[in-house]
Coordinates of C-alpha atoms (C1' of nucleotides) in Angstrom, one line a residue:
Chain A
M52 CA 6.9 -20.4 12.0
A53 CA 6.8 -22.0 15.0
N54 CA 3.3 -23.6 14.3
K55 CA 3.1 -25.1 10.9
I56 CA -0.1 -27.2 11.4
L57 CA -2.3 -26.3 8.5
P58 CA -5.7 -25.9 8.7
V59 CA -7.8 -28.7 6.9
K60 CA -8.1 -28.9 2.8
G61 CA -10.8 -26.6 2.3
T62 CA -11.9 -25.0 5.3
R63 CA -11.7 -21.3 5.5
E64 CA -10.3 -19.1 8.3
F65 CA -12.8 -16.3 9.0
Y66 CA -10.2 -13.0 9.9
P67 CA -12.3 -10.0 10.5
E68 CA -12.7 -9.1 7.1
Q69 CA -14.2 -12.4 5.9
M70 CA -15.8 -12.5 9.4
A71 CA -17.6 -9.2 8.3
L72 CA -18.9 -10.7 4.7
R73 CA -20.1 -13.6 6.5
N74 CA -22.1 -11.5 8.7
F75 CA -23.2 -9.6 5.8
I76 CA -24.5 -12.7 3.8
Y77 CA -26.5 -14.0 7.0
A78 CA -28.2 -10.4 7.4
K79 CA -29.4 -10.2 4.0
V80 CA -30.7 -13.6 3.9
R81 CA -32.2 -13.4 7.4
A82 CA -33.9 -10.1 6.4
A83 CA -35.1 -11.5 2.7
A84 CA -36.4 -14.8 4.5
Q85 CA -38.3 -12.9 7.9
G86 CA -39.5 -10.5 5.3
F87 CA -41.9 -13.7 4.1
G88 CA -42.7 -14.8 7.9
Y89 CA -40.2 -17.8 7.8
Q90 CA -38.7 -18.7 11.1
E91 CA -35.3 -19.6 12.0
Y92 CA -34.5 -23.3 13.0
D93 CA -31.4 -25.4 12.9
G94 CA -30.9 -29.0 12.8
P95 CA -28.3 -31.1 14.4
F96 CA -24.4 -30.8 12.8
I97 CA -23.3 -34.7 12.9
E98 CA -26.1 -36.9 12.2
P99 CA -26.6 -40.7 11.9
L100 CA -24.9 -41.7 8.4
D101 CA -28.2 -43.8 7.9
L102 CA -30.1 -40.2 8.0
Y103 CA -28.0 -40.0 4.7
A104 CA -28.1 -43.2 3.3
A105 CA -32.3 -44.2 2.7
K106 CA -32.8 -41.2 0.6
S107 CA -29.3 -39.5 -0.8
G108 CA -27.3 -41.2 -3.5
E109 CA -24.0 -43.6 -3.3
E110 CA -22.2 -40.5 -4.3
L111 CA -23.0 -38.5 -1.6
V112 CA -22.5 -41.2 1.3
K113 CA -19.6 -43.3 -0.1
K114 CA -17.3 -40.3 -1.4
Q115 CA -18.8 -36.9 -0.5
S116 CA -19.4 -36.9 3.1
F117 CA -17.1 -36.5 6.2
T118 CA -17.8 -39.9 7.9
F119 CA -16.3 -41.8 10.6
E120 CA -17.1 -44.3 13.6
D121 CA -17.7 -42.6 16.7
R122 CA -16.4 -44.1 20.1
G123 CA -19.5 -45.8 20.7
G124 CA -19.5 -47.8 17.1
D125 CA -22.0 -45.7 15.4
F126 CA -21.4 -44.3 12.3
V127 CA -22.0 -40.8 11.9
T128 CA -21.2 -37.9 9.5
L129 CA -21.0 -34.3 9.5
R130 CA -24.0 -33.1 7.7
P131 CA -23.7 -32.6 4.2
E132 CA -27.0 -31.0 3.6
L133 CA -29.9 -30.3 5.8
T134 CA -33.4 -31.2 4.0
P135 CA -33.1 -34.8 5.6
S136 CA -33.1 -33.3 8.8
L137 CA -35.5 -31.1 8.2
A138 CA -38.0 -33.9 7.1
R139 CA -36.9 -35.8 10.4
M140 CA -37.7 -32.7 12.5
I141 CA -40.7 -32.1 10.5
A142 CA -41.9 -35.5 10.9
A143 CA -41.6 -35.6 14.1
K144 CA -43.9 -33.0 15.3
Q145 CA -46.3 -33.4 12.7
G146 CA -49.2 -33.5 14.4
E147 CA -48.6 -30.3 16.5
L148 CA -46.8 -28.0 13.8
N149 CA -49.1 -25.4 12.3
F150 CA -48.9 -25.8 8.6
P151 CA -47.7 -24.3 6.3
V152 CA -44.5 -24.6 8.1
R153 CA -42.0 -21.9 6.5
W154 CA -38.6 -22.2 7.9
W155 CA -35.1 -21.2 7.1
S156 CA -31.7 -21.5 8.6
F157 CA -28.4 -20.3 7.7
G158 CA -25.2 -22.9 9.0
P159 CA -22.3 -25.0 8.2
F160 CA -22.1 -28.1 6.1
W161 CA -19.0 -30.7 4.8
R162 CA -18.7 -32.3 1.8
Y163 CA -15.4 -34.1 1.1
E164 CA -15.2 -32.9 -2.1
Q165 CA -12.0 -31.4 -4.4
P166 CA -11.7 -27.8 -3.2
Q167 CA -11.6 -25.2 -6.4
K168 CA -13.0 -21.5 -6.9
G169 CA -16.4 -21.7 -5.6
R170 CA -16.2 -24.8 -3.7
S171 CA -14.8 -25.7 -0.3
R172 CA -15.4 -28.6 2.1
E173 CA -16.9 -26.9 4.6
F174 CA -19.5 -24.1 3.7
F175 CA -22.3 -22.3 4.9
Q176 CA -25.8 -22.5 3.3
W177 CA -29.1 -21.0 3.8
N178 CA -31.6 -23.0 3.5
V179 CA -35.6 -22.1 3.0
D180 CA -38.4 -24.1 3.1
M181 CA -42.3 -24.1 3.2
L182 CA -44.2 -27.6 4.0
G183 CA -47.9 -28.2 3.8
V184 CA -49.1 -26.7 0.9
N185 CA -48.6 -27.6 -2.9
S186 CA -49.4 -25.0 -5.3
P187 CA -47.5 -23.0 -7.8
E188 CA -48.4 -20.0 -6.0
A189 CA -46.0 -21.6 -2.7
D190 CA -43.2 -22.2 -5.7
A191 CA -43.7 -18.5 -6.5
E192 CA -43.2 -17.3 -3.3
L193 CA -40.0 -19.5 -2.4
I194 CA -38.7 -18.1 -5.7
A195 CA -39.7 -14.3 -4.3
V196 CA -37.9 -15.1 -1.2
G197 CA -34.4 -15.9 -3.2
A198 CA -34.8 -12.7 -5.6
T199 CA -35.3 -10.5 -2.6
F200 CA -32.2 -11.5 -1.4
L201 CA -30.6 -11.1 -5.1
R202 CA -32.0 -7.5 -5.2
S203 CA -31.2 -6.1 -1.5
V204 CA -27.4 -7.1 -2.2
G205 CA -27.6 -5.3 -5.4
L206 CA -27.7 -7.7 -7.7
S207 CA -30.1 -6.5 -10.7
P208 CA -31.8 -8.8 -12.9
E209 CA -29.3 -7.6 -15.6
R210 CA -26.6 -9.3 -13.0
A211 CA -28.5 -12.5 -12.0
L212 CA -31.4 -14.6 -13.4
I213 CA -33.3 -17.1 -12.0
Y214 CA -34.3 -19.9 -14.8
V215 CA -37.4 -21.8 -13.9
N216 CA -38.1 -25.6 -15.4
N217 CA -41.0 -28.1 -14.4
R218 CA -40.8 -31.7 -14.2
R219 CA -44.1 -32.6 -14.7
L220 CA -43.7 -30.5 -17.8
M221 CA -40.9 -31.9 -18.9
D222 CA -41.9 -35.3 -18.5
A223 CA -45.2 -34.6 -20.2
E224 CA -42.9 -33.9 -22.9
F225 CA -40.9 -37.3 -22.6
D226 CA -43.7 -38.8 -22.9
A227 CA -44.8 -37.1 -26.1
L228 CA -41.5 -38.0 -27.4
G229 CA -42.1 -41.8 -26.4
I230 CA -39.1 -41.5 -24.2
L231 CA -39.6 -44.2 -21.6
S232 CA -39.5 -43.6 -18.0
E233 CA -36.5 -45.8 -17.2
K234 CA -34.3 -43.6 -19.5
R235 CA -35.7 -40.4 -17.8
L236 CA -32.7 -40.4 -15.4
D237 CA -30.5 -40.8 -18.5
V238 CA -32.1 -38.1 -19.9
S239 CA -32.3 -35.7 -17.2
N240 CA -28.6 -36.4 -16.8
L241 CA -28.1 -35.7 -20.8
V242 CA -30.1 -32.3 -20.3
D243 CA -28.1 -31.4 -17.2
R244 CA -24.9 -31.9 -19.7
R245 CA -25.6 -30.2 -22.4
T246 CA -23.8 -26.9 -21.8
K247 CA -20.8 -29.0 -21.0
M248 CA -20.4 -30.6 -24.3
E249 CA -19.6 -29.9 -27.9
P250 CA -22.9 -30.3 -29.8
A251 CA -21.3 -33.1 -31.9
K252 CA -20.5 -35.2 -28.8
W253 CA -23.8 -34.4 -26.9
D254 CA -25.9 -35.7 -30.1
A255 CA -23.4 -39.2 -29.9
Y256 CA -23.9 -39.5 -26.3
A257 CA -27.7 -39.1 -27.0
L258 CA -28.1 -42.0 -29.4
E259 CA -25.6 -43.8 -27.5
L260 CA -28.0 -43.8 -24.6
G261 CA -30.6 -45.6 -26.9
L262 CA -32.9 -42.5 -28.1
T263 CA -33.9 -42.5 -31.7
Q264 CA -32.9 -39.7 -34.0
S265 CA -36.2 -38.6 -34.0
Q266 CA -36.4 -38.7 -30.3
L267 CA -33.0 -36.8 -30.2
D268 CA -34.3 -34.4 -32.5
G269 CA -37.5 -33.7 -30.8
L270 CA -35.7 -33.0 -27.9
K271 CA -33.3 -30.7 -28.7
D272 CA -36.9 -28.7 -31.0
M273 CA -38.0 -29.0 -26.4
L274 CA -34.8 -27.1 -25.0
A275 CA -35.1 -24.8 -27.9
N276 CA -38.3 -24.0 -27.2
F277 CA -38.6 -21.3 -24.3
E278 CA -42.5 -20.4 -24.8
L279 CA -43.0 -24.4 -23.3
W280 CA -44.3 -22.7 -20.1
Q281 CA -47.4 -21.8 -21.6
K282 CA -48.6 -25.5 -22.1
S283 CA -47.9 -26.0 -18.2
D284 CA -50.8 -24.8 -16.2
E285 CA -48.5 -24.8 -13.1
L286 CA -45.9 -22.5 -14.6
T287 CA -48.9 -20.1 -16.1
R288 CA -49.8 -19.6 -12.6
L289 CA -46.5 -19.5 -11.2
F290 CA -45.6 -16.5 -13.2
A291 CA -48.8 -14.8 -12.7
A292 CA -48.1 -15.1 -8.9
L293 CA -44.6 -13.8 -9.5
E294 CA -45.5 -10.8 -11.1
A295 CA -47.9 -9.9 -8.7
L296 CA -45.1 -10.9 -6.0
G297 CA -42.9 -8.3 -7.6
V298 CA -39.8 -10.3 -8.8
K299 CA -41.3 -11.4 -12.5
E300 CA -38.1 -9.6 -14.2
Y301 CA -35.8 -12.1 -11.8
V302 CA -37.7 -14.9 -13.5
Q303 CA -37.0 -16.9 -16.9
F304 CA -38.3 -20.3 -18.1
D305 CA -35.5 -22.6 -19.4
P306 CA -36.3 -26.1 -20.3
N307 CA -32.7 -27.0 -20.1
I308 CA -32.7 -26.8 -16.0
M309 CA -33.1 -30.0 -14.7
R310 CA -31.2 -30.1 -11.6
G311 CA -29.7 -33.5 -10.3
L312 CA -32.4 -34.2 -7.2
L313 CA -34.2 -37.2 -7.6
Y314 CA -36.6 -36.1 -5.3
Y315 CA -37.7 -32.9 -7.0
T316 CA -41.4 -33.8 -8.4
G317 CA -42.6 -30.3 -9.9
T318 CA -41.2 -26.7 -10.2
V319 CA -37.6 -26.6 -10.1
F320 CA -34.9 -23.2 -10.3
E321 CA -31.6 -22.3 -10.4
A322 CA -30.1 -18.4 -10.0
F323 CA -27.1 -18.0 -11.9
D324 CA -24.8 -14.9 -12.2
T325 CA -25.1 -13.8 -15.8
S326 CA -22.5 -11.3 -16.0
G327 CA -19.3 -12.8 -13.8
S328 CA -16.8 -14.8 -14.6
L329 CA -18.3 -17.8 -12.2
K330 CA -20.3 -20.1 -13.8
R331 CA -21.7 -21.8 -11.0
A332 CA -25.3 -21.7 -9.6
I333 CA -26.2 -19.1 -6.7
F334 CA -29.0 -21.0 -5.1
G335 CA -31.3 -23.8 -6.2
G336 CA -34.4 -25.5 -5.3
G337 CA -37.4 -26.8 -6.2
R338 CA -41.3 -28.7 -5.1
Y339 CA -40.9 -32.1 -3.4
D340 CA -43.6 -34.2 -2.6
N341 CA -42.0 -37.4 -1.1
L342 CA -39.7 -36.6 1.1
L343 CA -41.2 -37.3 4.8
A344 CA -42.4 -40.3 3.8
D345 CA -38.8 -41.7 3.9
V346 CA -38.3 -40.5 7.4
G347 CA -41.4 -42.0 8.9
G348 CA -43.9 -39.2 8.4
N349 CA -47.3 -39.2 6.1
P350 CA -46.4 -37.4 2.7
I351 CA -46.3 -33.6 2.8
S352 CA -45.3 -31.7 -0.1
G353 CA -42.6 -29.1 0.5
V354 CA -40.9 -26.6 -2.0
G355 CA -37.5 -25.1 -1.0
F356 CA -33.8 -24.2 -2.1
A357 CA -30.5 -23.4 -0.7
M358 CA -27.5 -21.3 -1.2
G359 CA -24.0 -21.7 -0.5
D360 CA -22.2 -18.7 1.1
V361 CA -19.0 -19.2 -1.3
V362 CA -20.2 -18.8 -5.1
I363 CA -22.6 -15.6 -3.4
G364 CA -19.4 -14.1 -1.8
I365 CA -16.9 -14.6 -4.6
I366 CA -19.6 -12.8 -6.5
L367 CA -20.3 -9.9 -4.3
Q368 CA -16.8 -9.3 -4.1
E369 CA -16.0 -9.2 -7.5
K370 CA -19.2 -7.0 -8.3
G371 CA -17.9 -4.6 -5.4
L372 CA -20.8 -5.1 -3.5
V373 CA -19.7 -5.6 -0.1
P374 CA -20.0 -2.8 2.2
E375 CA -16.5 -0.9 3.1
F376 CA -14.8 -3.2 5.7
M377 CA -14.8 -1.4 9.4
P378 CA -11.9 -2.9 11.4
T379 CA -13.4 -2.1 14.6
P380 CA -17.1 -1.3 15.5
A381 CA -15.4 1.8 17.8
D382 CA -17.3 4.9 17.2
V383 CA -14.4 6.3 18.7
L384 CA -11.0 6.4 19.9
V385 CA -9.9 7.9 23.4
T386 CA -6.3 8.6 23.7
V387 CA -4.1 8.1 26.4
F388 CA -1.8 11.4 27.1
D389 CA 0.5 10.2 29.3
E390 CA 0.8 7.8 32.2
S391 CA -0.8 10.3 34.5
L392 CA -4.1 11.1 33.1
W393 CA -4.1 6.7 31.4
M394 CA -7.1 6.3 34.5
K395 CA -8.9 9.9 33.2
S396 CA -8.8 8.2 29.9
F397 CA -10.8 5.1 31.1
E398 CA -13.2 7.3 33.1
L399 CA -14.2 9.2 29.8
S400 CA -14.3 5.6 28.0
T401 CA -16.7 4.1 30.7
Q402 CA -18.8 7.6 30.2
L403 CA -19.2 7.4 26.5
R404 CA -20.4 3.3 27.0
N405 CA -22.7 4.1 29.4
A406 CA -23.9 6.5 26.8
G407 CA -24.2 3.9 24.2
I408 CA -21.0 4.6 22.4
A409 CA -18.1 1.8 21.3
A410 CA -15.4 3.4 22.7
M411 CA -12.0 2.3 22.3
V412 CA -8.6 3.0 24.3
F413 CA -5.8 3.3 23.3
P414 CA -4.1 0.5 25.1
E415 CA -0.9 2.6 26.2
P416 CA 0.4 6.1 26.7
A417 CA 2.3 6.2 23.4
K418 CA 3.5 9.3 21.4
L419 CA -0.1 10.9 20.1
P420 CA 1.1 11.1 16.6
K421 CA 0.9 7.1 16.4
Q422 CA -2.4 6.7 18.1
F423 CA -3.8 9.2 16.0
K424 CA -2.5 7.1 13.3
F425 CA -3.7 3.8 14.2
A426 CA -7.1 5.6 14.9
D427 CA -6.4 6.8 11.1
K428 CA -6.1 3.1 10.4
M429 CA -8.8 1.4 12.1
K430 CA -11.0 4.0 10.3
I431 CA -12.1 5.5 13.7
K432 CA -14.1 8.9 13.0
I433 CA -13.7 10.7 16.5
A434 CA -10.5 11.0 18.3
L435 CA -10.9 11.8 22.2
T436 CA -7.9 13.6 24.0
I437 CA -7.3 14.4 27.9
G438 CA -4.4 16.3 28.2
P439 CA -2.9 18.7 30.9
D440 CA -5.0 21.5 29.7
E441 CA -8.2 19.6 29.1
A442 CA -8.0 17.6 33.0
A443 CA -6.9 21.5 34.4
N444 CA -10.5 22.5 33.0
D445 CA -12.6 19.0 33.3
S446 CA -12.9 19.0 29.3
V447 CA -12.0 16.9 26.7
A448 CA -10.6 17.8 23.0
V449 CA -13.0 15.9 20.3
K450 CA -11.4 15.5 16.8
N451 CA -13.4 15.0 13.8
L452 CA -10.9 12.8 12.0
G453 CA -12.8 13.3 8.7
T454 CA -12.6 17.3 8.5
G455 CA -10.0 17.6 10.8
E456 CA -11.8 19.9 13.0
Q457 CA -10.8 19.7 16.4
V458 CA -13.4 21.4 19.4
T459 CA -12.8 21.3 23.4
V460 CA -16.2 20.7 25.3
K461 CA -16.7 20.3 29.0
R462 CA -17.0 16.7 30.1
E463 CA -21.2 16.8 30.7
A464 CA -21.0 18.2 26.7
V465 CA -18.7 14.9 25.5
V466 CA -21.8 12.7 25.1
D467 CA -24.0 15.1 23.3
T468 CA -21.2 16.5 21.2
V469 CA -20.2 12.5 19.9
K470 CA -23.4 11.7 18.9
A471 CA -24.1 14.2 16.8
L472 CA -20.8 13.7 15.2
M473 CA -21.5 10.2 14.8
N474 CA -24.4 11.7 12.5
Chain B
rG180 C1' -10.9 -40.4 -7.9
rA181 C1' -8.4 -38.5 -12.6
rG182 C1' -5.4 -34.9 -15.8
rC183 C1' -2.9 -29.8 -16.6
rC184 C1' -0.6 -25.4 -13.9
rU185 C1' 1.2 -22.5 -10.0
rG186 C1' 4.0 -22.3 -5.1
rU187 C1' 9.9 -16.5 -3.9
rA188 C1' 9.4 -10.4 1.9
rG189 C1' 3.0 -8.8 4.9
rC190 C1' 0.7 -8.2 -0.6
rU191 C1' 1.3 -8.2 -6.1
rC192 C1' 5.0 -10.0 -8.7
rA193 C1' 11.0 -10.1 -11.0
rA194 C1' 15.4 -12.7 -11.0
rU195 C1' 19.9 -17.3 -19.1
rG196 C1' 21.7 -23.2 -13.1
rG197 C1' 26.5 -17.9 -11.0
rC198 C1' 25.7 -12.5 -5.3
rA199 C1' 17.3 -13.3 -3.7
rG200 C1' 15.4 -8.0 -5.6
rA201 C1' 11.6 -4.1 -7.6
rG202 C1' 6.8 -1.5 -6.1
rC203 C1' 3.3 -0.9 -2.4
rG204 C1' 2.9 -1.7 2.6
rC205 C1' 5.5 -1.8 7.2
rU206 C1' 9.1 0.8 11.2
rA207 C1' 11.4 5.1 12.9
rC208 C1' 12.8 10.3 12.1
rA209 C1' 11.9 15.7 9.9
rC210 C1' 6.9 16.4 13.4
rU211 C1' 8.1 16.2 22.4
rG212 C1' -0.4 18.1 22.0
rU213 C1' -3.0 15.5 16.9
rG214 C1' -3.8 11.0 11.7
rG215 C1' -4.2 11.4 6.2
rC216 C1' 0.2 14.3 2.4
rU217 C1' 5.8 14.6 1.2
rG218 C1' 10.9 13.6 2.1
rU219 C1' 14.8 10.7 4.2
rA220 C1' 16.7 6.6 7.0
rG221 C1' 15.6 1.2 8.1
rA222 C1' 14.2 -4.3 8.5
rU223 C1' 12.4 -8.0 6.1
rG224 C1' 12.9 -14.0 3.4
rU225 C1' 14.7 -22.0 6.1
rU226 C1' 12.1 -19.2 -2.6
rG227 C1' 5.6 -24.0 0.8
rA228 C1' 8.2 -28.9 2.7
rG229 C1' 11.5 -33.1 2.5
rG230 C1' 15.2 -35.4 -0.7
rG231 C1' 18.4 -36.0 -5.6
rU232 C1' 21.2 -34.2 -9.4
rU233 C1' 25.2 -30.8 -10.1
rC234 C1' 31.7 -27.2 -8.4
rG235 C1' 27.2 -24.0 -7.9
rA236 C1' 19.4 -24.9 -7.3
rG237 C1' 14.3 -20.2 -6.4
rA238 C1' 14.8 -22.4 -11.6
rC239 C1' 16.4 -29.4 -13.4
rC240 C1' 14.7 -34.5 -10.8
rC241 C1' 11.5 -37.5 -7.3
rU242 C1' 8.1 -37.2 -3.3
rU243 C1' 4.7 -34.5 -0.4
rC244 C1' 1.8 -30.4 1.2
rA245 C1' -1.3 -26.3 -0.5
rG246 C1' -3.8 -23.2 -4.0
rG247 C1' -6.2 -22.7 -8.8
rC248 C1' -8.5 -24.7 -14.3
rU249 C1' -11.0 -29.1 -15.8
rC250 C1' -13.5 -34.0 -15.4
rC251 C1' -16.5 -36.5 -12.2
rC252 C1' -20.4 -34.8 -8.9
rC253 C1' -23.1 -30.9 -6.8
rA254 C1' -27.7 -34.2 -2.0

RNA sequence: GAGCCUGUAGCUCAAUGGCAGAGCGCUACACUGUGGCUGUAGAUGUUGAGGGUUCGAGACCCUUCAGGCUCCCCA
């Protein structure tokens, strides 16, 4: 135990098995986004603190970001989110981009939070955004990208759902209840906390915020009304589009979904695992109308969502939806019979690689049982051996480790034999 | 930033304040041209770290680190 230096709190080390999961998630988000024609992009990993100070709340900048002074005296921060960078990138090329812009990204982010299940300080996040179109149909497309991802990893609508609400609808309802605009933030917060508080305490908290009893009753009626969406033209169009996009079974209206973000102005949505132990959102997003103005661009409406890799990774593992881990990408193991035949094995491996077959040579002339055991543990399905007999005949012993069958073939037939076994 | 719980072999976990253990895994051999199955034998370790109480601490106390559960927050 010479090395006692531990990883930084809240970071994860990606051993090959964890790396395989990360790459699995990456492959699935990539396929989902690109299937809808989205382009991959990325921003810087460190940004000026001011980029976030402009738009984000005090909580983020002062308490939940990795911020430091660089050697030149500038305050920089490890990016806690991508949207401000996206807004700046869009604003900078506003005149030359071909709108609507459909972009996606998957990269690392940092937030100085208390690590616990489903939350680390260093994580990967999938971001998908469409800018330049303001319509419920565009909102539906983003939700469809998310739903397509859920479907592609085997999370059926019985296991995961996307709950949808609309800020404008809620504002209209708040108006009808006579809840003033300066109380909206408090009331949104109140709605957000409803599932976390006991009903009696929640009622008391509502009255504490200055709601009248009749407003509270009205609010509760509203939050229990799952047909409320029919009053919203936007949501009616949204659900029609979701049906045509083939993902309607994943989506439900829920008036309790608010989302903490201040910049959402229309549709908001959040995906949850409905069958597991983890109560955290899988992904969430919505429509924002005013983001670009803050970084010097002309106002452009956008819609997007983000998904962290931590929660979805736990869910996929708990449900057994992660493909079997393959310890090595090698298709075959070439054994080394003894020292005199070592170079024969190297030559054979080169022949295989030239034919597009991933081949690993055992690193030393060890006992054959040891070499086969190694192949077994590495889950390699094919083992090739050149012993004295094979060397004399210019042939190779090809063993199928799945069935135990072994054949001896001429060197020139090895590639075809191996390829046949791989299928 | 606050509260509570946990930390023992590679893994999962035992051990009234009294010799640190089991299962799985690992290594070797049975088996000197072939893995899985079986049998036999073997190795595990600064009990997260540091300090204290005690004749004696894995256990009790303090500090610290890490993880988990909440609050907060979730951009």
